[in-house]
mmCIF file of N, CA and C in Angstrom:
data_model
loop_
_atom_site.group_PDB
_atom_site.id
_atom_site.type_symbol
_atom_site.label_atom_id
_atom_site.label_comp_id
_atom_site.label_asym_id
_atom_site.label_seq_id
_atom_site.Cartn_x
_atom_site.Cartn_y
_atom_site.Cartn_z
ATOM 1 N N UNK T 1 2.791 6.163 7.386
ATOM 2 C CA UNK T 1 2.529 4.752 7.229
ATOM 3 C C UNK T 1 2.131 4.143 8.567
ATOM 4 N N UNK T 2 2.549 4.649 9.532
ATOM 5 C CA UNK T 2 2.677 3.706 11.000
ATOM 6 C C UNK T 2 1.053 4.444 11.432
ATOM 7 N N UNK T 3 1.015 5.380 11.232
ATOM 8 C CA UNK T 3 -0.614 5.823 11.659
ATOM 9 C C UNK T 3 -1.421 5.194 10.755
ATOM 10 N N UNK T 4 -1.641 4.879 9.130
ATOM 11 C CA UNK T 4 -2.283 4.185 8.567
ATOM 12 C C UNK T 4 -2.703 2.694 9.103
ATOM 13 N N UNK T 5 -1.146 2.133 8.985
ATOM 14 C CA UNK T 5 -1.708 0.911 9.945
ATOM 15 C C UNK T 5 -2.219 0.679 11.220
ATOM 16 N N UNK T 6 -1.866 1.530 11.871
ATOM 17 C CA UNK T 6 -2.841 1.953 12.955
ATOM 18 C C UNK T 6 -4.155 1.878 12.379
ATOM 19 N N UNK T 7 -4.727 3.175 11.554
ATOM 20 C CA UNK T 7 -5.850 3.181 11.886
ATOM 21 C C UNK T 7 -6.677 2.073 10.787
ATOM 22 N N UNK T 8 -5.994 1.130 9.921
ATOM 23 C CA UNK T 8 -6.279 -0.130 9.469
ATOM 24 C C UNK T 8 -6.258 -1.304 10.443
ATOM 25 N N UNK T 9 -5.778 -1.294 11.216
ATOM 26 C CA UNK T 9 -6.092 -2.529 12.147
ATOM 27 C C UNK T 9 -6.976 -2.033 13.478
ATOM 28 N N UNK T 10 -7.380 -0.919 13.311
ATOM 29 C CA UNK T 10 -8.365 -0.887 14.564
ATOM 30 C C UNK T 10 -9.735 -0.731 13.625
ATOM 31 N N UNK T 11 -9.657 -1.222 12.740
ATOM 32 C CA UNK T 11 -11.129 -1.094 11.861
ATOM 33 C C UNK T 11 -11.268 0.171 11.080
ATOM 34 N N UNK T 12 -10.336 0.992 11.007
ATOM 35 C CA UNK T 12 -10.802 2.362 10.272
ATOM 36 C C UNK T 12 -10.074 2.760 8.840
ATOM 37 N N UNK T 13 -10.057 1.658 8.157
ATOM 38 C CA UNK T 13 -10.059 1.739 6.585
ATOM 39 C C UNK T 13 -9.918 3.079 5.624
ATOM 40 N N UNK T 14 -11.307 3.982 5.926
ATOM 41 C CA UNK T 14 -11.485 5.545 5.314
ATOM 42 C C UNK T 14 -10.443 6.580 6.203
ATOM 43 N N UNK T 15 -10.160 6.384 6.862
ATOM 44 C CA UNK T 15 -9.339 7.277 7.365
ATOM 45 C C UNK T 15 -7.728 7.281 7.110
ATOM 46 N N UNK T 16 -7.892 5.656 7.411
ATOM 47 C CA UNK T 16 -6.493 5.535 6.643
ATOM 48 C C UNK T 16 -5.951 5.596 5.291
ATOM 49 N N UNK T 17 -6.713 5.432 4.546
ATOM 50 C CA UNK T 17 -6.764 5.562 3.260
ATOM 51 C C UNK T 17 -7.008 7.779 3.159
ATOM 52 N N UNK T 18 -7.594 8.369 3.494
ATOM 53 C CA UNK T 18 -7.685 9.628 3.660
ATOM 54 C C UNK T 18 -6.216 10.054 4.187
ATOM 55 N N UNK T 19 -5.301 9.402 4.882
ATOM 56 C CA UNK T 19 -3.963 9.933 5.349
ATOM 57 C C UNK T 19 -3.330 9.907 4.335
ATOM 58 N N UNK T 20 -3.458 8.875 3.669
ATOM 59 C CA UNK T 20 -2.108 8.265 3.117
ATOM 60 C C UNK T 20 -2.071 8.327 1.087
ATOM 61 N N UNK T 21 -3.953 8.917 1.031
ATOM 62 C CA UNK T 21 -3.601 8.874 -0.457
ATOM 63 C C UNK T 21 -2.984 10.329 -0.612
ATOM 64 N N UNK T 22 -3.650 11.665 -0.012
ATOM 65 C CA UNK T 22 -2.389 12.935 -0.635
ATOM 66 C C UNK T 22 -1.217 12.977 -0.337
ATOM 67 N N UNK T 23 -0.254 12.113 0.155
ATOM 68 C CA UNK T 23 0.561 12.034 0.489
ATOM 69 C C UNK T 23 1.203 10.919 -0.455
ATOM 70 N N UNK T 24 0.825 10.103 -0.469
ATOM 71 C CA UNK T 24 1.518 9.258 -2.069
ATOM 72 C C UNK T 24 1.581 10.240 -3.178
ATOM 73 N N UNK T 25 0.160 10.545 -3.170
ATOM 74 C CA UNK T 25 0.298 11.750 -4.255
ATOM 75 C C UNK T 25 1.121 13.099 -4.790
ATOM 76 N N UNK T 26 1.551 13.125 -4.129
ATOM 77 C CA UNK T 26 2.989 14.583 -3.607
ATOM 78 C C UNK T 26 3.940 13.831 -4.451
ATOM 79 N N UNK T 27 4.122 12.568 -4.691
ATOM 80 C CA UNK T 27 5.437 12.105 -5.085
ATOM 81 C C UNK T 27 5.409 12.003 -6.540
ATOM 82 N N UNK T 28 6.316 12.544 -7.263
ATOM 83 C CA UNK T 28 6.416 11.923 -8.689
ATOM 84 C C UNK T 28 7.567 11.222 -9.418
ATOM 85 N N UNK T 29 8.634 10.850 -8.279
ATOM 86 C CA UNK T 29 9.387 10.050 -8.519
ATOM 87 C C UNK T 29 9.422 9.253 -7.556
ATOM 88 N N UNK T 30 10.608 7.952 -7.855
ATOM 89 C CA UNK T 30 11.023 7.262 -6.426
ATOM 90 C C UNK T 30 9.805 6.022 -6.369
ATOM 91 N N UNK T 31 9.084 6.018 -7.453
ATOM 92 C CA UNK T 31 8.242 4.672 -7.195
ATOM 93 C C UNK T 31 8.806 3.252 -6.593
ATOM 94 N N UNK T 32 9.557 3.247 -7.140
ATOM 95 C CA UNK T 32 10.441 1.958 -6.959
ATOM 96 C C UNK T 32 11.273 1.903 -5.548
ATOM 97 N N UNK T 33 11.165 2.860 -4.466
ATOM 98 C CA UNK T 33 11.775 2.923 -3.331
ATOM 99 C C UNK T 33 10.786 1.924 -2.506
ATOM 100 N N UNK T 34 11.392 1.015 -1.311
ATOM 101 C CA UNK T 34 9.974 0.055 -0.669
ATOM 102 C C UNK T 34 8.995 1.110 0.263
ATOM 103 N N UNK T 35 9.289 2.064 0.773
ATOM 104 C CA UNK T 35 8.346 3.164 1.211
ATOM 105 C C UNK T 35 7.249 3.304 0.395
ATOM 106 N N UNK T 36 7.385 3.770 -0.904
ATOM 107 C CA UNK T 36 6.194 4.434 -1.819
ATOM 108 C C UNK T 36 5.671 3.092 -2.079
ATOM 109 N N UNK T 37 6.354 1.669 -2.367
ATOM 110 C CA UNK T 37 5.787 0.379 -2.630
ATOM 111 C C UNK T 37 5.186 -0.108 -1.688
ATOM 112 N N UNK T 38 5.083 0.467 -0.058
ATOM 113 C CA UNK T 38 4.699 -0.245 0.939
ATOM 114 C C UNK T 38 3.247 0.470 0.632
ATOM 115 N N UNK T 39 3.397 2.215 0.500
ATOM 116 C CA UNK T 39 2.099 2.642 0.765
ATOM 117 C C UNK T 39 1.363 2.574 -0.622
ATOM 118 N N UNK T 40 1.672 2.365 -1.683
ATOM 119 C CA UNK T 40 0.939 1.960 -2.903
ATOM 120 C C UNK T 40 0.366 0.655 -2.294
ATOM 121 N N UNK T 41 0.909 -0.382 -1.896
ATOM 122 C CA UNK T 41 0.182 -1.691 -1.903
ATOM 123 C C UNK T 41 -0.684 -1.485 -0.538
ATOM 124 N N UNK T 42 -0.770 -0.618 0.317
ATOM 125 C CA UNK T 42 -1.914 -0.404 1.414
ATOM 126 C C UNK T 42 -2.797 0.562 1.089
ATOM 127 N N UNK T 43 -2.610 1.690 -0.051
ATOM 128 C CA UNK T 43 -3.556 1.982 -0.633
ATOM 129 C C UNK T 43 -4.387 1.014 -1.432
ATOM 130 N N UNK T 44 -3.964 0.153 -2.174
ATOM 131 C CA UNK T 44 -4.369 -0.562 -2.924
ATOM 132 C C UNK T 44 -5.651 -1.389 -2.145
ATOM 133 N N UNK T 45 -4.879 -2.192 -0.951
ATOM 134 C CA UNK T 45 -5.955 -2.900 -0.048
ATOM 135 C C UNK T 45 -6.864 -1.939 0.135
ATOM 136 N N UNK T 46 -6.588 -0.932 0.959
ATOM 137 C CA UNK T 46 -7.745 0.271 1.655
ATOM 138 C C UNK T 46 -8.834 -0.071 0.592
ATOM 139 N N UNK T 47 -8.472 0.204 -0.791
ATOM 140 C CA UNK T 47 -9.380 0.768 -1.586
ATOM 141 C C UNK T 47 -10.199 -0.577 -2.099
ATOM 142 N N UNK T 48 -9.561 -1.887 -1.861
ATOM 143 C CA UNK T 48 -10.162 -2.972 -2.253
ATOM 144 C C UNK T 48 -11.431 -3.469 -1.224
ATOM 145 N N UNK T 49 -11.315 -3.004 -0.221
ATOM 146 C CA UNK T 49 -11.821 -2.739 1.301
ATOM 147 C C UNK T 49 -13.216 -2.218 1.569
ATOM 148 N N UNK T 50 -13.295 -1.144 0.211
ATOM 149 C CA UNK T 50 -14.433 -0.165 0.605
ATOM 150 C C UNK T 50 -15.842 -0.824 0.530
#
């Protein structure tokens, strides 16, 4: 997460979004933890972004 936002606030959107979606993806429980809710809702932006 802390490198995503990194590389979302220095302008680099695709990359961050490239870190952080196979890695949400690995998970199939635990949605409801604020971790997986932090990076669902910054995937979400990334992808609103493109």
């Amino acid at each position: 997460m802390s490198l995503a936002r990194l590389w979302r606030s220095q302008g680099k959107p695709q990359q961050a979004r490239e870190l952080l979606a196979p890695v949400y993806g690995w998970f199939t429980e635990g949605f409801d933890t604020r971790d997986l809710n932090e990076a669902k809702a910054m995937l979400d932006e990334l992808s609103s972004a493109r």
